[in-house]
Amino acid sequence: MEAQKLSFGLSSTLSTSPIQNRKNPIFKIPSFSYTSPNNLTLKGFFLKPHFSFSPKVLPLPTKKIFQCTNCLQGIEKEFVTIPNNCVSKELKKKKLAVFVSGGGSNFRSIYEATIEGTVHGEVAVLVTNKLDCGGAKYAREQGIPVILFPKAKDTSEGLSEEDLVGALRTYNIDFILLAGYLKLIPTELVQAFPRSIFNIHPSLLPAFGGKGYYGMKVHKAVIASGARYSGPTIHYVDEHYDTGRILAQRVVPVLANDTADTLAARVLQEEHKLYVEVAAALCEERIVWRQDGVPLIQSKEDPNHYK
Ligand SMILES: Nc1nc2c(c(=O)[nH]1)N[C@@H](CN(C=O)c1ccc(C(=O)N[C@@H](CCC(=O)O)C(=O)O)cc1)CN2
Ligand SMILES: NCC(=O)N[C@@H]1O[C@H](COP(=O)([O-])[O-])[C@@H](O)[C@H]1O
């Protein structure tokens, strides 16, 4: 198999990473390349980080460039990779905004994982288009600020797109996680948080996605199609419904006697696990970009393993 090339980060002069060039400013910065024993070529370069870390152990035997992803803004800074035998780096705890419209079981799973430390992050704010939904009620019980977006039709309550971006900046949000949010995220927000907005969808995209495919409608369509497998997809959010880059998926069987409810329950169980795994990877900066623009998650247990 031809060695896959990985690039870290968002800004690059690397002619081989068109997706970075297309979506991010071009910087004249040096790069390095390393091919692992299993023929996986890694490429890295100095980046513009938007979060930093303070290694505990210095001097370090090797100076390698530390990968960083989802960089939004910040100062140019040299990173070093800390070998496994050194004290692990200290990562800034990431700030999360979760968007819901319904019961909020995925939001609850993520929140509980931040409390127990599985996810090195903090749910700083909840955004919803339904203030009386289960997710919003749970957020209020936990003392998490709740924002109404978009504005309610019949009242002046809620934020405009511009005010929402400002509020999320005020909370210093690093990542936005959509979890059962049923409204289209506006282009203004997508552009304000490049490669930092994620969504979970209850089918194996690109199948059964797009406008009109949400909640039980998805599971009914899967069963009606005769598909033998389904499962959750977590993807980057772009300007359209369900067309962003796929980051993670899990597969569950569709049984011959399944109803939409039994299938939904099986998929939802996997969703809860998958979203916590992805949130943990985001907060630990373990997302890397393959040269063809596919995002991968670096294994926590084996840094040479990607999925
Ligand atoms: N810019 C983006 N916004 C959103 C995305 C996305 O990928 N890009 N994902 C959705 C979540 N979603 C599927 O995962 C989804 C949600 C809702 C719909 C839909 O058809 N909605 C209806 C309105 C439903 C309602 O208001 O009750 C519609 O637009 O007519 C499709 C897919 C979240 N936002
Ligand atoms: N297209 C978007 C969509 O259908 N999202 C789905 O809404 C449910 C929300 O459940 P929750 O509120 O209990 O997390 C989840 O199954 C999620 O995949």
Short mmCIF file of C-alpha atoms and ligand atoms in Angstrom, two decimals:
data_model
loop_
_atom_site.label_atom_id
_atom_site.label_comp_id
_atom_site.label_asym_id
_atom_site.label_seq_id
_atom_site.Cartn_x
_atom_site.Cartn_y
_atom_site.Cartn_z
CA MET A 1 0.00 0.00 0.00
CA GLU A 2 1.46 3.36 -0.95
CA ALA A 3 2.56 5.28 2.12
CA GLN A 4 -0.20 7.66 3.17
CA LYS A 5 1.09 11.13 3.94
CA LEU A 6 -0.30 13.01 6.94
CA SER A 7 -0.18 16.71 7.52
CA PHE A 8 -0.79 18.33 10.83
CA GLY A 9 -2.41 21.62 11.28
CA LEU A 10 -4.33 23.99 9.17
CA SER A 11 -1.91 26.38 7.56
CA SER A 12 0.60 25.10 5.12
CA THR A 13 2.78 25.91 2.18
CA LEU A 14 2.72 22.20 1.43
CA SER A 15 1.55 21.96 -2.15
CA THR A 16 0.29 18.53 -1.28
CA SER A 17 -2.38 19.60 1.14
CA PRO A 18 -4.93 21.35 -1.07
CA ILE A 19 -7.62 21.24 1.57
CA GLN A 20 -5.47 23.28 3.98
CA ASN A 21 -4.57 25.73 1.22
CA ARG A 22 -8.19 26.07 0.14
CA LYS A 23 -9.56 26.74 3.57
CA ASN A 24 -6.77 28.45 5.39
CA PRO A 25 -4.28 31.30 4.89
CA ILE A 26 -0.93 30.34 3.35
CA PHE A 27 2.13 30.82 5.56
CA LYS A 28 5.76 30.54 4.41
CA ILE A 29 6.81 28.02 7.05
CA PRO A 30 9.31 25.14 7.12
CA SER A 31 8.11 21.58 7.23
CA PHE A 32 9.52 18.16 8.11
CA SER A 33 8.72 14.62 7.06
CA TYR A 34 9.01 11.32 8.96
CA THR A 35 8.11 7.80 7.79
CA SER A 36 7.18 5.42 10.58
CA PRO A 37 8.18 1.72 10.66
CA ASN A 38 4.81 0.80 9.22
CA ASN A 39 5.40 3.09 6.29
CA LEU A 40 3.13 5.90 7.47
CA THR A 41 4.67 9.19 6.41
CA LEU A 42 3.99 12.06 8.75
CA LYS A 43 4.51 15.65 7.77
CA GLY A 44 4.53 18.51 10.20
CA PHE A 45 5.48 22.15 10.29
CA PHE A 46 5.54 25.22 12.50
CA LEU A 47 1.99 26.29 13.12
CA LYS A 48 0.00 29.17 14.37
CA PRO A 49 -1.50 27.67 17.50
CA HIS A 50 -4.59 28.97 19.17
CA PHE A 51 -3.84 27.02 22.30
CA SER A 52 -0.55 26.34 23.99
CA PHE A 53 0.92 23.91 26.48
CA SER A 54 3.75 24.12 28.96
CA PRO A 55 5.95 20.99 28.96
CA LYS A 56 7.16 20.06 32.41
CA VAL A 57 10.43 18.40 31.39
CA LEU A 58 13.23 20.26 29.55
CA PRO A 59 15.71 20.04 27.79
CA LEU A 60 14.15 17.55 25.39
CA PRO A 61 16.43 15.17 23.48
CA THR A 62 14.83 15.80 20.13
CA LYS A 63 13.37 18.87 18.57
CA LYS A 64 10.45 17.78 16.44
CA ILE A 65 7.59 19.94 15.42
CA PHE A 66 4.50 19.28 17.50
CA GLN A 67 1.35 18.79 15.55
CA CYS A 68 -1.51 21.08 16.27
CA THR A 69 -4.90 21.15 14.61
CA ASN A 70 -7.96 23.32 14.45
CA CYS A 71 -5.74 26.37 14.80
CA LEU A 72 -7.85 29.47 14.63
CA GLN A 73 -5.50 32.32 15.55
CA GLY A 74 -2.65 33.15 17.87
CA ILE A 75 1.10 33.74 17.91
CA GLU A 76 3.72 31.81 15.98
CA LYS A 77 5.45 29.46 18.39
CA GLU A 78 7.87 26.55 18.11
CA PHE A 79 6.42 23.30 19.38
CA VAL A 80 8.40 20.26 20.43
CA THR A 81 7.21 16.69 20.63
CA ILE A 82 7.69 15.20 24.08
CA PRO A 83 8.87 11.56 23.83
CA ASN A 84 6.78 9.03 25.69
CA ASN A 85 9.38 8.66 28.44
CA CYS A 86 8.98 12.29 29.38
CA VAL A 87 6.21 13.84 31.43
CA SER A 88 3.17 14.29 29.32
CA LYS A 89 2.51 17.81 28.04
CA GLU A 90 -0.03 19.98 29.82
CA LEU A 91 -2.92 20.72 27.49
CA LYS A 92 -5.19 23.71 27.92
CA LYS A 93 -8.65 22.43 28.87
CA LYS A 94 -10.82 23.06 25.80
CA LYS A 95 -14.05 25.05 25.93
CA LEU A 96 -17.03 23.32 24.34
CA ALA A 97 -20.35 24.69 23.11
CA VAL A 98 -23.03 22.02 22.62
CA PHE A 99 -26.07 22.65 20.39
CA VAL A 100 -29.28 20.65 21.02
CA SER A 101 -32.96 20.70 20.01
CA GLY A 102 -34.30 17.66 21.87
CA GLY A 103 -33.76 15.29 24.77
CA GLY A 104 -30.02 15.90 24.90
CA SER A 105 -28.76 12.39 25.73
CA ASN A 106 -25.60 12.94 23.65
CA PHE A 107 -25.04 16.29 25.38
CA ARG A 108 -25.47 14.57 28.76
CA SER A 109 -22.92 11.87 27.81
CA ILE A 110 -20.38 14.50 26.76
CA TYR A 111 -21.01 16.63 29.86
CA GLU A 112 -20.64 13.66 32.21
CA ALA A 113 -17.39 12.71 30.44
CA THR A 114 -16.00 16.23 31.07
CA ILE A 115 -16.92 15.94 34.74
CA GLU A 116 -15.24 12.55 35.17
CA GLY A 117 -12.19 13.71 33.17
CA THR A 118 -12.53 11.34 30.20
CA VAL A 119 -12.88 14.45 28.03
CA HIS A 120 -10.30 17.16 28.80
CA GLY A 121 -12.83 19.89 28.23
CA GLU A 122 -15.58 21.96 29.77
CA VAL A 123 -19.10 22.52 28.45
CA ALA A 124 -19.09 26.31 28.70
CA VAL A 125 -22.46 26.98 27.07
CA LEU A 126 -25.49 25.20 25.61
CA VAL A 127 -27.21 26.56 22.51
CA THR A 128 -30.74 25.54 21.55
CA ASN A 129 -33.67 26.59 19.37
CA LYS A 130 -36.11 25.19 21.99
CA LEU A 131 -35.66 26.57 25.53
CA ASP A 132 -38.06 23.95 26.93
CA CYS A 133 -36.29 20.91 25.41
CA GLY A 134 -34.79 18.22 27.62
CA GLY A 135 -31.23 19.24 26.84
CA ALA A 136 -31.82 22.85 27.89
CA LYS A 137 -33.55 21.73 31.10
CA TYR A 138 -30.57 19.51 31.97
CA ALA A 139 -28.12 22.33 31.24
CA ARG A 140 -29.97 24.68 33.56
CA GLU A 141 -29.95 22.01 36.29
CA GLN A 142 -26.15 21.82 35.92
CA GLY A 143 -25.71 25.58 35.97
CA ILE A 144 -24.61 25.73 32.33
CA PRO A 145 -25.57 28.98 30.52
CA VAL A 146 -28.26 28.44 27.84
CA ILE A 147 -28.50 30.55 24.67
CA LEU A 148 -31.52 30.62 22.34
CA PHE A 149 -30.56 30.48 18.68
CA PRO A 150 -31.98 31.27 16.24
CA LYS A 151 -34.32 33.96 17.52
CA ALA A 152 -37.83 32.76 18.30
CA LYS A 153 -40.28 33.78 15.56
CA ASP A 154 -42.95 35.27 17.81
CA THR A 155 -40.70 37.10 20.30
CA SER A 156 -37.48 39.11 20.30
CA GLU A 157 -35.84 36.43 22.46
CA GLY A 158 -32.67 34.82 21.24
CA LEU A 159 -29.50 35.86 19.43
CA SER A 160 -28.78 36.93 15.89
CA GLU A 161 -26.03 35.12 13.97
CA GLU A 162 -23.59 37.96 14.67
CA ASP A 163 -24.44 38.04 18.38
CA LEU A 164 -24.07 34.25 18.60
CA VAL A 165 -20.55 34.41 17.12
CA GLY A 166 -19.72 37.17 19.60
CA ALA A 167 -21.11 35.19 22.53
CA LEU A 168 -19.12 32.08 21.56
CA ARG A 169 -15.97 34.19 21.28
CA THR A 170 -16.68 35.62 24.73
CA TYR A 171 -16.84 32.09 26.11
CA ASN A 172 -13.53 31.34 24.31
CA ILE A 173 -15.12 28.34 22.64
CA ASP A 174 -12.66 25.93 20.98
CA PHE A 175 -15.14 23.40 19.60
CA ILE A 176 -18.85 23.43 18.76
CA LEU A 177 -20.60 20.04 19.03
CA LEU A 178 -24.04 19.66 17.44
CA ALA A 179 -26.02 16.94 19.23
CA GLY A 180 -29.53 16.61 17.87
CA TYR A 181 -29.65 20.27 16.76
CA LEU A 182 -32.19 20.55 13.96
CA LYS A 183 -31.50 23.94 12.44
CA LEU A 184 -29.03 24.80 9.67
CA ILE A 185 -25.84 26.34 11.09
CA PRO A 186 -25.36 29.59 9.17
CA THR A 187 -22.36 30.20 6.95
CA GLU A 188 -21.25 33.05 9.23
CA LEU A 189 -20.77 30.63 12.13
CA VAL A 190 -19.15 27.94 9.97
CA GLN A 191 -16.61 30.50 8.73
CA ALA A 192 -16.02 31.94 12.21
CA PHE A 193 -15.03 28.49 13.55
CA PRO A 194 -13.17 26.71 10.73
CA ARG A 195 -12.72 22.97 11.27
CA SER A 196 -14.11 23.37 14.77
CA ILE A 197 -17.81 22.50 14.37
CA PHE A 198 -18.92 18.86 14.50
CA ASN A 199 -22.23 17.04 14.17
CA ILE A 200 -23.46 13.55 14.98
CA HIS A 201 -25.86 11.97 12.50
CA PRO A 202 -27.67 8.66 13.13
CA SER A 203 -26.79 6.94 9.86
CA LEU A 204 -23.68 5.91 7.94
CA LEU A 205 -23.25 9.06 5.84
CA PRO A 206 -23.35 9.82 3.01
CA ALA A 207 -26.36 7.48 3.07
CA PHE A 208 -29.61 8.78 4.54
CA GLY A 209 -28.41 12.34 5.14
CA GLY A 210 -29.32 15.84 4.06
CA LYS A 211 -32.41 18.01 4.36
CA GLY A 212 -35.36 16.08 5.76
CA TYR A 213 -33.19 13.35 7.29
CA TYR A 214 -33.30 13.77 11.08
CA GLY A 215 -34.43 11.80 14.10
CA MET A 216 -36.77 8.89 13.45
CA LYS A 217 -37.09 9.82 9.78
CA VAL A 218 -33.53 8.55 9.31
CA HIS A 219 -34.16 5.16 10.95
CA LYS A 220 -37.46 4.66 9.08
CA ALA A 221 -35.64 5.29 5.78
CA VAL A 222 -32.84 2.88 6.71
CA ILE A 223 -35.28 0.07 7.52
CA ALA A 224 -37.40 0.74 4.42
CA SER A 225 -34.26 0.54 2.25
CA GLY A 226 -33.43 -2.98 3.42
CA ALA A 227 -29.97 -1.88 4.58
CA ARG A 228 -28.37 -4.53 6.79
CA TYR A 229 -26.15 -2.09 8.68
CA SER A 230 -26.49 1.38 10.10
CA GLY A 231 -24.70 3.42 12.74
CA PRO A 232 -23.66 6.93 13.79
CA THR A 233 -21.42 9.29 11.84
CA ILE A 234 -19.54 12.26 13.32
CA HIS A 235 -18.52 14.78 10.70
CA TYR A 236 -17.21 18.32 10.29
CA VAL A 237 -19.96 20.84 9.70
CA ASP A 238 -19.87 22.87 6.52
CA GLU A 239 -22.50 25.15 4.99
CA HIS A 240 -24.83 22.31 3.98
CA TYR A 241 -26.61 19.52 5.89
CA ASP A 242 -24.40 16.42 6.43
CA THR A 243 -21.84 17.07 3.67
CA GLY A 244 -18.78 17.88 5.80
CA ARG A 245 -15.73 15.62 6.08
CA ILE A 246 -16.45 12.38 7.93
CA LEU A 247 -14.33 12.00 11.08
CA ALA A 248 -15.69 8.86 12.76
CA GLN A 249 -18.30 6.14 12.31
CA ARG A 250 -19.50 3.03 14.14
CA VAL A 251 -21.52 0.16 12.64
CA VAL A 252 -24.53 -1.61 14.13
CA PRO A 253 -26.62 -4.38 12.53
CA VAL A 254 -30.15 -3.73 11.26
CA LEU A 255 -32.18 -6.77 12.34
CA ALA A 256 -34.93 -8.32 10.25
CA ASN A 257 -37.56 -7.54 12.89
CA ASP A 258 -36.26 -4.08 13.75
CA THR A 259 -38.66 -1.19 14.12
CA ALA A 260 -37.46 2.42 13.82
CA ASP A 261 -37.52 2.58 17.61
CA THR A 262 -35.41 -0.54 18.19
CA LEU A 263 -32.89 0.56 15.57
CA ALA A 264 -32.80 4.11 16.98
CA ALA A 265 -32.04 2.78 20.44
CA ARG A 266 -29.18 0.59 19.15
CA VAL A 267 -27.66 3.47 17.15
CA LEU A 268 -28.07 5.94 20.03
CA GLN A 269 -26.13 3.64 22.36
CA GLU A 270 -23.20 3.78 19.91
CA GLU A 271 -23.60 7.54 19.48
CA HIS A 272 -22.99 8.17 23.15
CA LYS A 273 -19.75 6.20 23.10
CA LEU A 274 -18.55 7.61 19.78
CA TYR A 275 -19.14 11.27 20.63
CA VAL A 276 -17.24 10.94 23.91
CA GLU A 277 -14.33 9.28 22.06
CA VAL A 278 -14.28 12.04 19.43
CA ALA A 279 -14.62 14.83 22.01
CA ALA A 280 -11.69 13.32 23.93
CA ALA A 281 -9.58 13.21 20.76
CA LEU A 282 -10.44 16.83 19.94
CA CYS A 283 -9.54 18.04 23.42
CA GLU A 284 -6.27 16.07 23.35
CA GLU A 285 -5.39 17.47 19.91
CA ARG A 286 -5.33 14.00 18.30
CA ILE A 287 -6.89 14.98 14.97
CA VAL A 288 -4.59 14.84 11.94
CA TRP A 289 -5.27 15.46 8.24
CA ARG A 290 -4.30 12.90 5.64
CA GLN A 291 -2.77 14.34 2.50
CA ASP A 292 -5.97 13.73 0.52
CA GLY A 293 -7.91 15.85 2.99
CA VAL A 294 -9.41 13.06 5.09
CA PRO A 295 -9.30 13.77 8.85
CA LEU A 296 -8.08 10.93 11.07
CA ILE A 297 -8.02 10.32 14.80
CA GLN A 298 -4.65 9.36 16.29
CA SER A 299 -4.98 6.52 18.77
CA LYS A 300 -4.36 7.48 22.39
CA GLU A 301 -2.86 4.05 23.14
CA ASP A 302 -0.67 3.79 20.02
CA PRO A 303 0.39 7.10 18.42
CA ASN A 304 1.34 5.21 15.26
CA HIS A 305 -2.24 4.04 14.81
CA TYR A 306 -4.85 6.19 13.11
CA LYS A 307 -8.52 5.56 12.38
N1 LIG B 1 -24.57 23.90 8.27
C1 LIG B 1 -24.99 22.76 8.85
N2 LIG B 1 -25.96 22.80 9.79
C2 LIG B 1 -26.38 21.64 10.38
C3 LIG B 1 -25.84 20.40 10.00
C4 LIG B 1 -24.82 20.39 8.99
O1 LIG B 1 -24.27 19.32 8.63
N3 LIG B 1 -24.42 21.58 8.46
N4 LIG B 1 -26.32 19.22 10.58
C5 LIG B 1 -27.63 19.33 11.19
C6 LIG B 1 -28.08 18.09 11.87
N5 LIG B 1 -28.80 17.28 10.90
C7 LIG B 1 -28.28 16.07 10.56
O2 LIG B 1 -27.32 15.56 11.14
C8 LIG B 1 -29.99 17.72 10.30
C9 LIG B 1 -30.89 18.47 11.05
C10 LIG B 1 -32.08 18.93 10.48
C11 LIG B 1 -32.37 18.64 9.16
C12 LIG B 1 -33.64 19.16 8.55
O3 LIG B 1 -34.02 18.75 7.47
N6 LIG B 1 -34.26 20.10 9.27
C13 LIG B 1 -35.57 20.65 8.83
C14 LIG B 1 -36.20 21.47 9.96
C15 LIG B 1 -36.50 20.55 11.16
C16 LIG B 1 -37.15 21.31 12.31
O4 LIG B 1 -37.01 22.55 12.36
O5 LIG B 1 -37.77 20.63 13.15
C17 LIG B 1 -35.37 21.58 7.63
O6 LIG B 1 -34.32 22.24 7.53
O7 LIG B 1 -36.34 21.66 6.86
C18 LIG B 1 -31.51 17.88 8.40
C19 LIG B 1 -30.31 17.40 8.97
C20 LIG B 1 -27.71 20.52 12.11
N7 LIG B 1 -27.31 21.70 11.37
N1 LIG B 2 -29.80 14.79 11.59
C1 LIG B 2 -29.59 15.10 12.97
C2 LIG B 2 -30.12 13.99 13.84
O1 LIG B 2 -31.03 13.27 13.46
N2 LIG B 2 -29.53 13.86 15.03
C3 LIG B 2 -29.94 12.83 15.92
O2 LIG B 2 -30.86 13.34 16.88
C4 LIG B 2 -30.77 12.52 18.05
C5 LIG B 2 -30.63 13.43 19.23
O3 LIG B 2 -30.74 12.67 20.39
P1 LIG B 2 -30.34 13.34 21.81
O4 LIG B 2 -31.03 14.67 21.86
O5 LIG B 2 -30.85 12.36 22.82
O6 LIG B 2 -28.84 13.47 21.82
C6 LIG B 2 -29.52 11.63 17.88
O7 LIG B 2 -29.90 10.32 17.48
C7 LIG B 2 -28.78 12.29 16.75
O8 LIG B 2 -28.00 11.40 15.96
#
